[in-house]
Coordinates of C-alpha atoms (C1' of nucleotides) in Angstrom, one line a residue:
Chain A
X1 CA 15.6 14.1 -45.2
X2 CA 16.7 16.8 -43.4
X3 CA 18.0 15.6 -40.6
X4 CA 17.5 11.9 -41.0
X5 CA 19.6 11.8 -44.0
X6 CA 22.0 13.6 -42.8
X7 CA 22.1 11.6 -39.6
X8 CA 22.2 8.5 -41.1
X9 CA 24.8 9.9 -43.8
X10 CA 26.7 11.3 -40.9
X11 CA 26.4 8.4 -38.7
X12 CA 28.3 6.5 -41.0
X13 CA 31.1 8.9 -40.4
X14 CA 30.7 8.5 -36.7
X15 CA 31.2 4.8 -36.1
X16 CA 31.5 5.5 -32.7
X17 CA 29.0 3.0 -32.0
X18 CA 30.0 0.3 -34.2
X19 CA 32.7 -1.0 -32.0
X20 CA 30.8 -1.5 -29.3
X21 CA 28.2 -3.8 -30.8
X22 CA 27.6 -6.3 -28.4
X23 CA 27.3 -10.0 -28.9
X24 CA 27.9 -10.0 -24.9
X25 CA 27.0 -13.3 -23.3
X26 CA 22.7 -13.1 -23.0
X27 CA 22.2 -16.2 -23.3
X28 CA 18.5 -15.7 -24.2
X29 CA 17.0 -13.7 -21.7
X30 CA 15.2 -11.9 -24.4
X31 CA 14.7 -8.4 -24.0
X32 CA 11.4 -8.5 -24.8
X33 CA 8.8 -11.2 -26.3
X34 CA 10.0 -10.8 -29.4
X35 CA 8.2 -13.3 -31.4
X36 CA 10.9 -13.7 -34.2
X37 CA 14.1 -15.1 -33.7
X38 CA 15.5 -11.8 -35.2
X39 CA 18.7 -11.6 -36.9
X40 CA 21.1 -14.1 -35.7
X41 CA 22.8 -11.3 -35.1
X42 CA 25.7 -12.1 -36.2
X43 CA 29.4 -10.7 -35.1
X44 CA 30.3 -10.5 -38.6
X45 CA 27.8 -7.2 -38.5
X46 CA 24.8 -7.6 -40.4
X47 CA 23.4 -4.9 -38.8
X48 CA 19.6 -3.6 -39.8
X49 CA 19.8 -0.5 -38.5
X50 CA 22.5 2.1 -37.8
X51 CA 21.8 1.7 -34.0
X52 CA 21.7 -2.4 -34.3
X53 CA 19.3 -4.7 -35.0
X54 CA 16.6 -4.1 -33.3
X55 CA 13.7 -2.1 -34.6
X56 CA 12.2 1.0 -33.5
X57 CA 9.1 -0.7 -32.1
X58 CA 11.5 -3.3 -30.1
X59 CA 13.3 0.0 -28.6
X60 CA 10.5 1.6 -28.2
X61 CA 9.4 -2.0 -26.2
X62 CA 12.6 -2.1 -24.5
X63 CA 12.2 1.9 -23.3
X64 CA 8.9 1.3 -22.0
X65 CA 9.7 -1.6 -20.3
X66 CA 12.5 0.2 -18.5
X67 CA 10.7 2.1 -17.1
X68 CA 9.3 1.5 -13.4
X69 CA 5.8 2.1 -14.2
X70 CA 6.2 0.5 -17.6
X71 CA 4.9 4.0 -19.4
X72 CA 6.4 6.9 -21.2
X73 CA 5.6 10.0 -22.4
X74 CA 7.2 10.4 -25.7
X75 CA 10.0 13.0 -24.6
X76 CA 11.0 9.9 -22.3
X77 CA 11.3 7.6 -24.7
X78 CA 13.4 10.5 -26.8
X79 CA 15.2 10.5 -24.0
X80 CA 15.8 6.8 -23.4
X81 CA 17.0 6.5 -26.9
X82 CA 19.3 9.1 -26.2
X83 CA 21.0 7.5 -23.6
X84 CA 20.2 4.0 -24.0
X85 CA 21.2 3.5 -27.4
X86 CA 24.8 5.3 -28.7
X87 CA 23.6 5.6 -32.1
X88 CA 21.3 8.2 -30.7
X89 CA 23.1 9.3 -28.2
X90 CA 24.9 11.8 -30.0
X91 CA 21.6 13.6 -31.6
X92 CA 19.6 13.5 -28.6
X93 CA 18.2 16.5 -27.5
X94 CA 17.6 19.7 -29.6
X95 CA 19.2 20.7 -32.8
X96 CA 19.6 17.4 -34.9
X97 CA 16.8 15.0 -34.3
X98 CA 14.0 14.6 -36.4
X99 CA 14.1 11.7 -38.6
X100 CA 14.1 9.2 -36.0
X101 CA 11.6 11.2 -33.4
X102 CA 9.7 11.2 -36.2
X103 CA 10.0 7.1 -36.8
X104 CA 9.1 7.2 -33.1
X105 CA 5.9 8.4 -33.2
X106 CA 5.2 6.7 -36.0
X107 CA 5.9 3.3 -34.8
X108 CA 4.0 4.2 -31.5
X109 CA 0.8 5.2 -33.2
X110 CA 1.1 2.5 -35.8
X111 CA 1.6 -0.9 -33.7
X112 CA -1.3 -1.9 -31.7
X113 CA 1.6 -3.1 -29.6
X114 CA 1.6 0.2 -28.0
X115 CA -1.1 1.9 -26.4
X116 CA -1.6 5.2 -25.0
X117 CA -2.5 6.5 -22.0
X118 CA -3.6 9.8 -21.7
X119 CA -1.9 11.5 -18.9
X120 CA -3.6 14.7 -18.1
X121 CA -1.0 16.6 -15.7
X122 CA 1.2 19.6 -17.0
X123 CA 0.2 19.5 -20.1
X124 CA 2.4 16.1 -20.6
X125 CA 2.0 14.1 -23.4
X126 CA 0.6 10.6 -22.8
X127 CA 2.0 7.6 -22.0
X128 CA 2.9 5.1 -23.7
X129 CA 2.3 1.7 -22.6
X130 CA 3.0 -1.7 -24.1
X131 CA 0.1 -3.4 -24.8
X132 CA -0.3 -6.8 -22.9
X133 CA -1.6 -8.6 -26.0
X134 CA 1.0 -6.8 -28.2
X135 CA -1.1 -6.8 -31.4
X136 CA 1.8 -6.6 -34.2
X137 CA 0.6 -6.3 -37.5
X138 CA -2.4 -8.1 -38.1
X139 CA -1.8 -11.1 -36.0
X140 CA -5.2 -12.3 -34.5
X141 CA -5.4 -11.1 -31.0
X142 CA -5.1 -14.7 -28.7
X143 CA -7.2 -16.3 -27.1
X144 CA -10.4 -14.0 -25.8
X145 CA -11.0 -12.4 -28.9
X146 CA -14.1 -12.7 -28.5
X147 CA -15.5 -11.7 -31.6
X148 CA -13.4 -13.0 -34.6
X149 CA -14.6 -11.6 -37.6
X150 CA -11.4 -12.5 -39.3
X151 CA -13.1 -12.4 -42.7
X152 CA -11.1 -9.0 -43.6
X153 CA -8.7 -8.3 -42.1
X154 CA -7.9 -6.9 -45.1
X155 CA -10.6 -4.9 -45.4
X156 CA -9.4 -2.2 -43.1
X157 CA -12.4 -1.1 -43.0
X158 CA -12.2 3.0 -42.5
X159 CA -15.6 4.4 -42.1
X160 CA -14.1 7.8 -41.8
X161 CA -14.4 9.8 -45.5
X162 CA -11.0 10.2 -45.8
X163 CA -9.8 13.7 -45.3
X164 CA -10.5 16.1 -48.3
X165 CA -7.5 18.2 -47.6
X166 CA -7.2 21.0 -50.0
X167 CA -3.9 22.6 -50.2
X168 CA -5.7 25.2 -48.0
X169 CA -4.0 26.3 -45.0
X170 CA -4.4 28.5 -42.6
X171 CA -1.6 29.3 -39.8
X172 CA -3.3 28.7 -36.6
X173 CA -0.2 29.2 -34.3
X174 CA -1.3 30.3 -30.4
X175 CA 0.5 30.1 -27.5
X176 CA 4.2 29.7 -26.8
X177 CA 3.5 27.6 -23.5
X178 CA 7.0 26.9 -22.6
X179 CA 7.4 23.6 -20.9
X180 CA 11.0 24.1 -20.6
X181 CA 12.4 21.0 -18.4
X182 CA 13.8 18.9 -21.1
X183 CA 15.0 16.7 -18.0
X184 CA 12.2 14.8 -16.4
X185 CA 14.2 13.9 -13.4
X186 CA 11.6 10.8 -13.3
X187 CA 9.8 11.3 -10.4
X188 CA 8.6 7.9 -10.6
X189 CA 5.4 9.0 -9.7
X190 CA 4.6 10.4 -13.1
X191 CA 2.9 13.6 -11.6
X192 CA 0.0 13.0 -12.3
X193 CA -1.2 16.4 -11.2
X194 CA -4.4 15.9 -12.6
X195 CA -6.1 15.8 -8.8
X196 CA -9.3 15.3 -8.9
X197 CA -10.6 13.7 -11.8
X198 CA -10.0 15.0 -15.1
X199 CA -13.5 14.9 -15.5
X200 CA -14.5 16.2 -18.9
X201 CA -13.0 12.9 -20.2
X202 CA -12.8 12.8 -24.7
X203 CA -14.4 9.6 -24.6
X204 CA -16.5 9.6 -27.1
X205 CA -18.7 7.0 -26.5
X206 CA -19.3 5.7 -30.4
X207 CA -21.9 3.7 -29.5
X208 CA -22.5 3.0 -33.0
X209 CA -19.8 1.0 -33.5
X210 CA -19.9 -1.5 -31.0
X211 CA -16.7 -3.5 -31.5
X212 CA -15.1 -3.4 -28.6
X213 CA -13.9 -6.5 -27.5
X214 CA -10.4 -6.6 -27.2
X215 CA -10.1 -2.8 -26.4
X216 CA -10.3 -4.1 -23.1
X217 CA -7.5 -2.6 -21.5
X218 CA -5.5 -4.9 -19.4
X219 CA -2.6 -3.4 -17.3
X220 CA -1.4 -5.2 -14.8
X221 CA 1.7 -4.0 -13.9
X222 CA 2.0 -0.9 -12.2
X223 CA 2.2 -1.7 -8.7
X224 CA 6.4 -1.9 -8.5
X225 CA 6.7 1.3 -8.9
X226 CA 6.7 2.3 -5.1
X227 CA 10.4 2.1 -6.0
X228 CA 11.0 5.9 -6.2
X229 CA 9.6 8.1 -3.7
X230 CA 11.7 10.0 -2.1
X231 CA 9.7 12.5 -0.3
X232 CA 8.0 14.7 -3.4
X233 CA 6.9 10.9 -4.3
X234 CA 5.5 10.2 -1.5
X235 CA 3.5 13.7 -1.3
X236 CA 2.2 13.1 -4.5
X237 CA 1.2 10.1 -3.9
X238 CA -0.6 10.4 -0.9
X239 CA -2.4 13.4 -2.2
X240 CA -3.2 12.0 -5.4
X241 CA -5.0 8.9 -3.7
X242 CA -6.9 11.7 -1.2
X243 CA -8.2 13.3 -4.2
X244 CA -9.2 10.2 -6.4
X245 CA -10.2 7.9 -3.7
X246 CA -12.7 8.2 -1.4
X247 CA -12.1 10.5 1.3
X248 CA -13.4 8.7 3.8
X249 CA -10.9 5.9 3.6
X250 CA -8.0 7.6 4.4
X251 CA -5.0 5.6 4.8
X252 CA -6.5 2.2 3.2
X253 CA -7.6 4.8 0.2
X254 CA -4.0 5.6 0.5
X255 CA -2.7 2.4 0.1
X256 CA -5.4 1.3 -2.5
X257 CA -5.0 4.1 -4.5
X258 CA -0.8 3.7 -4.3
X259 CA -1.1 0.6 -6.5
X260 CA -4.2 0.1 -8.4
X261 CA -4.8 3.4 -8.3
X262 CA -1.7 3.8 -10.9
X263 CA -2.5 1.7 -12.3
X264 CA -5.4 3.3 -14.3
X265 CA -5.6 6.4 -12.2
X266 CA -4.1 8.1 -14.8
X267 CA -7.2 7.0 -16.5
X268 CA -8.1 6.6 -20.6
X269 CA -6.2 4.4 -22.4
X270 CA -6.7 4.2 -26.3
X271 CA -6.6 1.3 -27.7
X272 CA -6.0 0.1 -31.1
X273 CA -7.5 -3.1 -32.3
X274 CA -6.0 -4.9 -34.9
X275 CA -9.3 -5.1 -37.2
X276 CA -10.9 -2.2 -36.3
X277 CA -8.7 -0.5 -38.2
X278 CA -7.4 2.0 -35.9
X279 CA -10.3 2.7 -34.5
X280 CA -9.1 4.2 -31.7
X281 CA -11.0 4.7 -28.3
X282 CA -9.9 5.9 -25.7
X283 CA -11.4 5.9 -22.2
X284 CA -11.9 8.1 -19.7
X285 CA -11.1 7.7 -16.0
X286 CA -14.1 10.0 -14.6
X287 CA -16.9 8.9 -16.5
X288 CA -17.1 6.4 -19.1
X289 CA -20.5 5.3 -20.0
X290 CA -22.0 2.0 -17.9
X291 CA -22.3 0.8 -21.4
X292 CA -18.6 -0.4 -21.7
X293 CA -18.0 -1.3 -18.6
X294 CA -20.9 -3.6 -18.7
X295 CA -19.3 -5.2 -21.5
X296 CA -15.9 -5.1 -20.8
X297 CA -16.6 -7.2 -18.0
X298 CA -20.1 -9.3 -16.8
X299 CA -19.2 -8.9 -13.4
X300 CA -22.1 -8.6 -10.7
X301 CA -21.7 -4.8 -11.2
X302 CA -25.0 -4.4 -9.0
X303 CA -23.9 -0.7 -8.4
X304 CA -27.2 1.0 -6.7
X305 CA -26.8 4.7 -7.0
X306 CA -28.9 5.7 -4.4
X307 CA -26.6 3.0 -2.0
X308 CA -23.7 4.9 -3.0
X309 CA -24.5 8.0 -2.2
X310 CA -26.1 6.8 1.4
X311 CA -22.9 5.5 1.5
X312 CA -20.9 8.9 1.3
X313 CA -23.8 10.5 3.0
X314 CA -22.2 12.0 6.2
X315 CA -25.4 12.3 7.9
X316 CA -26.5 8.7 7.1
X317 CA -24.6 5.6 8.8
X318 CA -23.3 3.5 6.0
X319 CA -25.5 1.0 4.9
X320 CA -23.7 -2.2 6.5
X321 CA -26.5 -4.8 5.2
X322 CA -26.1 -3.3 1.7
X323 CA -22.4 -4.5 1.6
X324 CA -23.1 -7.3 3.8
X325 CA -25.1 -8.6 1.1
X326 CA -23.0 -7.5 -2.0
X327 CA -20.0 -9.2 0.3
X328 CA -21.0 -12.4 -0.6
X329 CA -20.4 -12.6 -4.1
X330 CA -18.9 -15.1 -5.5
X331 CA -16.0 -16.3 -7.5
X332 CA -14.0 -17.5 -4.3
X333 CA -11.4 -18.9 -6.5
X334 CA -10.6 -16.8 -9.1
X335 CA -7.7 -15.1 -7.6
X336 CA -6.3 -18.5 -7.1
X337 CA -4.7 -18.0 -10.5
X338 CA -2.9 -15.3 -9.5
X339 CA 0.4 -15.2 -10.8
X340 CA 3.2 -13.8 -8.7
X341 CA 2.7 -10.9 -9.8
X342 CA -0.4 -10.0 -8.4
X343 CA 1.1 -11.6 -5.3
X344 CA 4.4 -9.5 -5.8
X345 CA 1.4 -6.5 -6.2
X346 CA 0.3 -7.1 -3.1
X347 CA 3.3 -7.3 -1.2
X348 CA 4.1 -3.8 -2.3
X349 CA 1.1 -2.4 -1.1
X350 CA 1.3 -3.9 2.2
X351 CA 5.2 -2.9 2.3
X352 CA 3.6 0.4 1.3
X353 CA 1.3 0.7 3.6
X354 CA 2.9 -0.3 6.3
X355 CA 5.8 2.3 5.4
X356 CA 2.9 5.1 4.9
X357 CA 1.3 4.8 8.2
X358 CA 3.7 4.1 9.8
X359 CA 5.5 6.9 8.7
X360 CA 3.8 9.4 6.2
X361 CA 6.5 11.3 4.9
X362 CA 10.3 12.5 5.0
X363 CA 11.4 9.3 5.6
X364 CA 14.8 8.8 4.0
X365 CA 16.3 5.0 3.8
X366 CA 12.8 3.8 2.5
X367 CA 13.7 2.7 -1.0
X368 CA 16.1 -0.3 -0.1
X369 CA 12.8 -1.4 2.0
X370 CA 10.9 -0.8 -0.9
X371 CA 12.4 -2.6 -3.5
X372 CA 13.3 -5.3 -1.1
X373 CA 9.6 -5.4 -0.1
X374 CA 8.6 -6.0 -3.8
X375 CA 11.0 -8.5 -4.1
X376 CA 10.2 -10.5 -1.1
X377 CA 7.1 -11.7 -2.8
X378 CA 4.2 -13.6 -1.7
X379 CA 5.3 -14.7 1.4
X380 CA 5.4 -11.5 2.0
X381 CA 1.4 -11.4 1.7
X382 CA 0.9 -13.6 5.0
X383 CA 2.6 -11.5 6.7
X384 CA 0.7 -9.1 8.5
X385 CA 1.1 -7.1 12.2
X386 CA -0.9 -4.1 12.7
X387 CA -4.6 -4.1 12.3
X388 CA -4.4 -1.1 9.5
X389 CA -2.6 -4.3 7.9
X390 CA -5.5 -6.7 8.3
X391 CA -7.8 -4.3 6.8
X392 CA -5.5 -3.1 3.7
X393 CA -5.3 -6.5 3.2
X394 CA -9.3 -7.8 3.2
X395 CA -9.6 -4.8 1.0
X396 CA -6.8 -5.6 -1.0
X397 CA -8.0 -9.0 -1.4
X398 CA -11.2 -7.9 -2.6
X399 CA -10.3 -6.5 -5.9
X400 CA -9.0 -9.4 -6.8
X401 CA -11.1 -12.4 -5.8
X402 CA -14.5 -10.5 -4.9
X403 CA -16.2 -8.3 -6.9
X404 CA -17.2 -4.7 -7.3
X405 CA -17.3 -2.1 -5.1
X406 CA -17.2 -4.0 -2.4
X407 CA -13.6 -3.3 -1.3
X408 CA -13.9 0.3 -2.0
X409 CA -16.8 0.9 0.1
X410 CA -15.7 -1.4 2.5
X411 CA -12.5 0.3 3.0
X412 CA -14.3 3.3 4.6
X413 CA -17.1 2.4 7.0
X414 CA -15.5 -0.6 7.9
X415 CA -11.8 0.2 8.0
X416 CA -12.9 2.9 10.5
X417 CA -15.2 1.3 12.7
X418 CA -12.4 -1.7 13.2
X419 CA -9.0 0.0 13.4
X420 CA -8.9 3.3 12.0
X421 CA -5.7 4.9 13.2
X422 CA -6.9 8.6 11.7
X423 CA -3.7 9.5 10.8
X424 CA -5.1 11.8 8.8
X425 CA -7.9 14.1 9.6
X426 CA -9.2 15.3 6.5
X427 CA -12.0 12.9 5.7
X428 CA -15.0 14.4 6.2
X429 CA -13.6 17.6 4.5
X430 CA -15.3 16.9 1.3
X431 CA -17.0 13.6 1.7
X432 CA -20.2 15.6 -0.6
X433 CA -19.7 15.8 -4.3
X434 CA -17.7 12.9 -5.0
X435 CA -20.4 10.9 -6.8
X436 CA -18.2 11.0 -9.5
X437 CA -15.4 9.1 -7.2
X438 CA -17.7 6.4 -6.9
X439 CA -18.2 6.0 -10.5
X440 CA -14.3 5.7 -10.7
X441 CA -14.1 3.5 -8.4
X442 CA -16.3 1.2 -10.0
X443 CA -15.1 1.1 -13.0
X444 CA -11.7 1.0 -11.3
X445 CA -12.7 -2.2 -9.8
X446 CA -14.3 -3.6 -13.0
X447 CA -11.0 -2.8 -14.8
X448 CA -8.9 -4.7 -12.0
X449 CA -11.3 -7.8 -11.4
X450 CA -11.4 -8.1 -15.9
X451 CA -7.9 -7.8 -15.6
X452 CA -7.2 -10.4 -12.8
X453 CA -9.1 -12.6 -14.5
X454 CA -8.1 -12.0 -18.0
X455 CA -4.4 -11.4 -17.9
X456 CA -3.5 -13.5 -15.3
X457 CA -5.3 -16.0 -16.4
X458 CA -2.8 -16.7 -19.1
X459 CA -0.7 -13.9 -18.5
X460 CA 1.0 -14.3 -22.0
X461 CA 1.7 -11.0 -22.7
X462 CA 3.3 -10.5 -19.2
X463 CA 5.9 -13.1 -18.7
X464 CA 8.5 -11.6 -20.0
X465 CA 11.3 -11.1 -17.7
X466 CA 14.1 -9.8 -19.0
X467 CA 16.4 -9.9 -15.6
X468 CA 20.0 -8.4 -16.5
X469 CA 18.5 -5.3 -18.4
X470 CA 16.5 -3.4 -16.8
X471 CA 17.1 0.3 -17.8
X472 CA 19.5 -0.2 -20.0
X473 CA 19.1 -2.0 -23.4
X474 CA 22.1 -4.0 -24.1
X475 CA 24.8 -1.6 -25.1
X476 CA 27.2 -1.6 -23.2
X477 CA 28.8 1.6 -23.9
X478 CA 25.8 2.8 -22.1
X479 CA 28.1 4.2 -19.7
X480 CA 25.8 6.1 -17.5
X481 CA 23.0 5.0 -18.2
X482 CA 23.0 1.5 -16.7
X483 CA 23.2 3.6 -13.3
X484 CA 20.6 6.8 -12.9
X485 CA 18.6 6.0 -15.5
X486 CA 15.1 6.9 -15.0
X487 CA 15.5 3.7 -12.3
X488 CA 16.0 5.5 -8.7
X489 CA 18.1 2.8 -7.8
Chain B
dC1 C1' 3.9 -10.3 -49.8
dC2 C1' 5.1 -8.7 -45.5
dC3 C1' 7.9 -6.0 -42.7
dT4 C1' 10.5 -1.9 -41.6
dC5 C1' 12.4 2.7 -42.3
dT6 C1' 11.8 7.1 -43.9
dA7 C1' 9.5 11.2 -45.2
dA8 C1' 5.8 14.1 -45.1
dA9 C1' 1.0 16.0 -44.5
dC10 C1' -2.2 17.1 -41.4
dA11 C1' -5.0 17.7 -36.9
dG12 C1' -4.7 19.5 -32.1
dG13 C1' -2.6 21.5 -28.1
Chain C
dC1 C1' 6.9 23.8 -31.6
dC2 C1' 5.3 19.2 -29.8
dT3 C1' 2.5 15.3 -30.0
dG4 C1' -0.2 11.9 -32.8
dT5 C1' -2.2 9.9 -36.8
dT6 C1' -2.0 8.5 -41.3
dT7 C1' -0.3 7.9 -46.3
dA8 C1' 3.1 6.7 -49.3
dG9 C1' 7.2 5.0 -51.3
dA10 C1' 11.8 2.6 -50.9
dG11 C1' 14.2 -1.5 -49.7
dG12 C1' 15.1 -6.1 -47.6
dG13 C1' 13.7 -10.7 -46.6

DNA sequence: CCCTCTAAACAGG
DNA sequence: CCTGTTTAGAGGG
């Protein structure tokens, strides 16, 4: 009551906010699915909240999905509040602001709309990401629930014994790290220092509880992002898809690793399912066992250790037959589905690409091209000049009609033989040890192929265009904040 | 009842 | 301290 109280009390004296309000023309455009019709809103002022109507999981929604890479770390979405909504504004940073971070976290780890995304870079929080299904209390989970034991939901089942928590307390207290940086300037790129692999991934692999069916993780977006780098973007970029991708690949890793790469590159999500109870699991990039993946999705996952490690085998010439024959597969159509977003996807990474090789870095002027790029959409896709092109596109393509590891693999021995450029030299540099790469990759590629197929499929949770508001939520008096949000431009 | 907000305890980092 | 998870009660519809 602290603070919250006192806030709340004392935001009644500061009405500063109250003016602004904002019926505003928005038609509809909602911000955000928003199942319910919400309050009607009403000019007269029937206001829920201090701050408006809208609760703190549709802020929360509304933050996230502000952002380019549609994920937060909680600080961020502080942040966003802070600017985005006036009611906030004033208590933002330091001194008062309790109550509501507090109703922030809460929200986030309660709704199985949001999921999070363990970010393993300077010590960062996680992100927060929306979750495409956006669970809501316990509404059944769509279409592919696969395994509907809607008998109890009620039964929230909680296998865990509770938590005998005598008064007992001890003061553990350790190290004053000192993250400082209140400001994240947004980098865009959320540093995602984490280099190679944070190996040594939490997953816990409960193998006794099997119910994982909707924990499949589906994120699709990502990919926009590209919008950002400035140079420091760039870097990071590059060097983050060096690192995680196969070395070999160079430039195509490059490109690959600049879009899907996000997009789970930062690796473990947790997911909360609406009947397990909370269960939470959470995934690791690096290794998570063959066991999930399997399940999460039946695709030909032939995946022939020895192969792969031919395959990154200096000494040895890469296997052609083996991926001749695993070329092949099938599902041709499949990515016929795909939305325009997937399209829009590619386009970025061919705009990317193209802006990568042909220029690697320090290149001012980019982010117009960027954005336009992205915006150009499919036709964009067609489109295609240099040879690196061609290839970044086969092995673009791949992940989303074909199958497994095709693309990645491919995208080395292949990609070189046919047009490497060599832009870079450092391939061979540490082409040994990166067994572990591989079994990213895969499971990289299992994530994107379920996730093609899944989510676009019906892409329910992804329609949702909100056009006018994009970093700013709907107040108006958001002076500032309509213009450098977290948004480059 | 269900939903939301709020407060608080508690586990880890 | 910050981040997350979870419980619990108040209040509104």
């Amino acid at each position: 009551m602290a603070e919250a109280g006192g806030a709340a009390a004392a935001a009644a004296p500061a009405p500063d906010i109250d003016p602004d309000f904002e019926p505003q023309s928005r038609p509809r455009s909602c911000t955000w699915p928003l199942p319910r019709p919400e309050l009607p809103a009403a000019p007269g002022g029937s206001r829920r909240n201090a701050w408006g109507n809208q609760s703190y999981a549709e802020l929360i929604s509304q933050a996230i999905e502000s952002a380019p890479e549609k994920r937060l770390t909680l600080a961020q979405i502080y942040e966003w509040m802070v600017r985005s909504v006036p009611y906030f504004k004033d208590k933002g940073d330091s001194n008062s602001s309790a109550g509501w971070k507090n109703s922030i976290r809460h929200n986030l780890s309660l709704h199985s709309k949001f999921i999070k995304v363990h970010n393993e870079a300077t010590g960062k929080s996680s992100w927060w990401m929306l979750n495409p299904e956006g669970g809501k209390s316990g509404k059944a989970p769509r279409r592919r629930a696969a395994s509907m034991d809607n008998s109890s939901k009620l039964a929230k089942v909680r296998g865990k014994a509770s938590k005998k928590k005598p008064p007992l307390q001890s003061a553990p207290e350790s190290t004053a790290d000192s993250p400082g940086s209140q400001f994240p300037k947004w980098p865009g790129s959320p540093s995602n220092a984490s280099t190679i692999s944070a190996r040594l991934s939490p997953i816990l692999t409960e193998q006794d509880d099997l119910h994982d069916e909707e924990l499949l993780p589906s994120l699709v977006y990502s990919s926009a992002s590209s919008n950002v780098p400035p140079t420091v973007t760039e870097e990071l970029e590059l060097i983050d898809g060096l690192n995680l991708m196969s070395p070999s690949s160079s430039v195509l890793s490059t490109q690959q690793s600049a879009s899907s790469g996000q997009i789970q590159r930062d690796s473990s999500f947790s997911l909360r399912s609406p009947n397990a109870a909370g269960q939470t699991t959470t995934f690791g990039n690096s290794l998570f066992n063959p066991v999930d993946i399997s399940l999460q999705s039946s695709v030909s996952h032939f995946s022939a250790p020895q192969t792969l490690e031919a395959l990154l085998t200096p000494s040895s010439p890469p296997p052609r037959d083996v991926m001749m024959t695993q070329v092949d597969p099938v599902l041709p159509q499949t990515g016929n589905r795909m939305s325009s977003r997937t399209l829009l996807l590619l386009g970025g990474q061919a705009t990317q690409s193209k802006m990568s090789s042909g220029n690697p870095r320090g290149k001012p002027t980019e982010q117009q091209a960027e954005s336009v790029g992205a915006s150009v959409l499919p036709s964009t896709l067609p489109i295609v000049t240099s040879p690196q092109n061609t290839a970044s596109i086969s092995s673009l393509k791949a992940p989303v009609s074909a199958t497994t590891a095709q693309s990645v693999q491919l995208g080395s021995p292949l990609l070189l033989s046919s047009a490497s450029p060599a832009p870079l030299g450092l391939n061979q540099d540490r082409l040994p040890t990166d067994l572990d790469i591989d079994m990213y990759m895969e499971n990289l590629e299992c994530d994107m192929d379920y996730i093609i197929n899944s989510e676009l499929m019906d892409g329910e949770g992804l329609d949702f265009n909100f056009e006018p508001i994009l970093s700013t939520p709907s107040y108006p008096s958001t002076s500032q904040a309509s213009n450098h949000t977290w948004v480059p431009s």
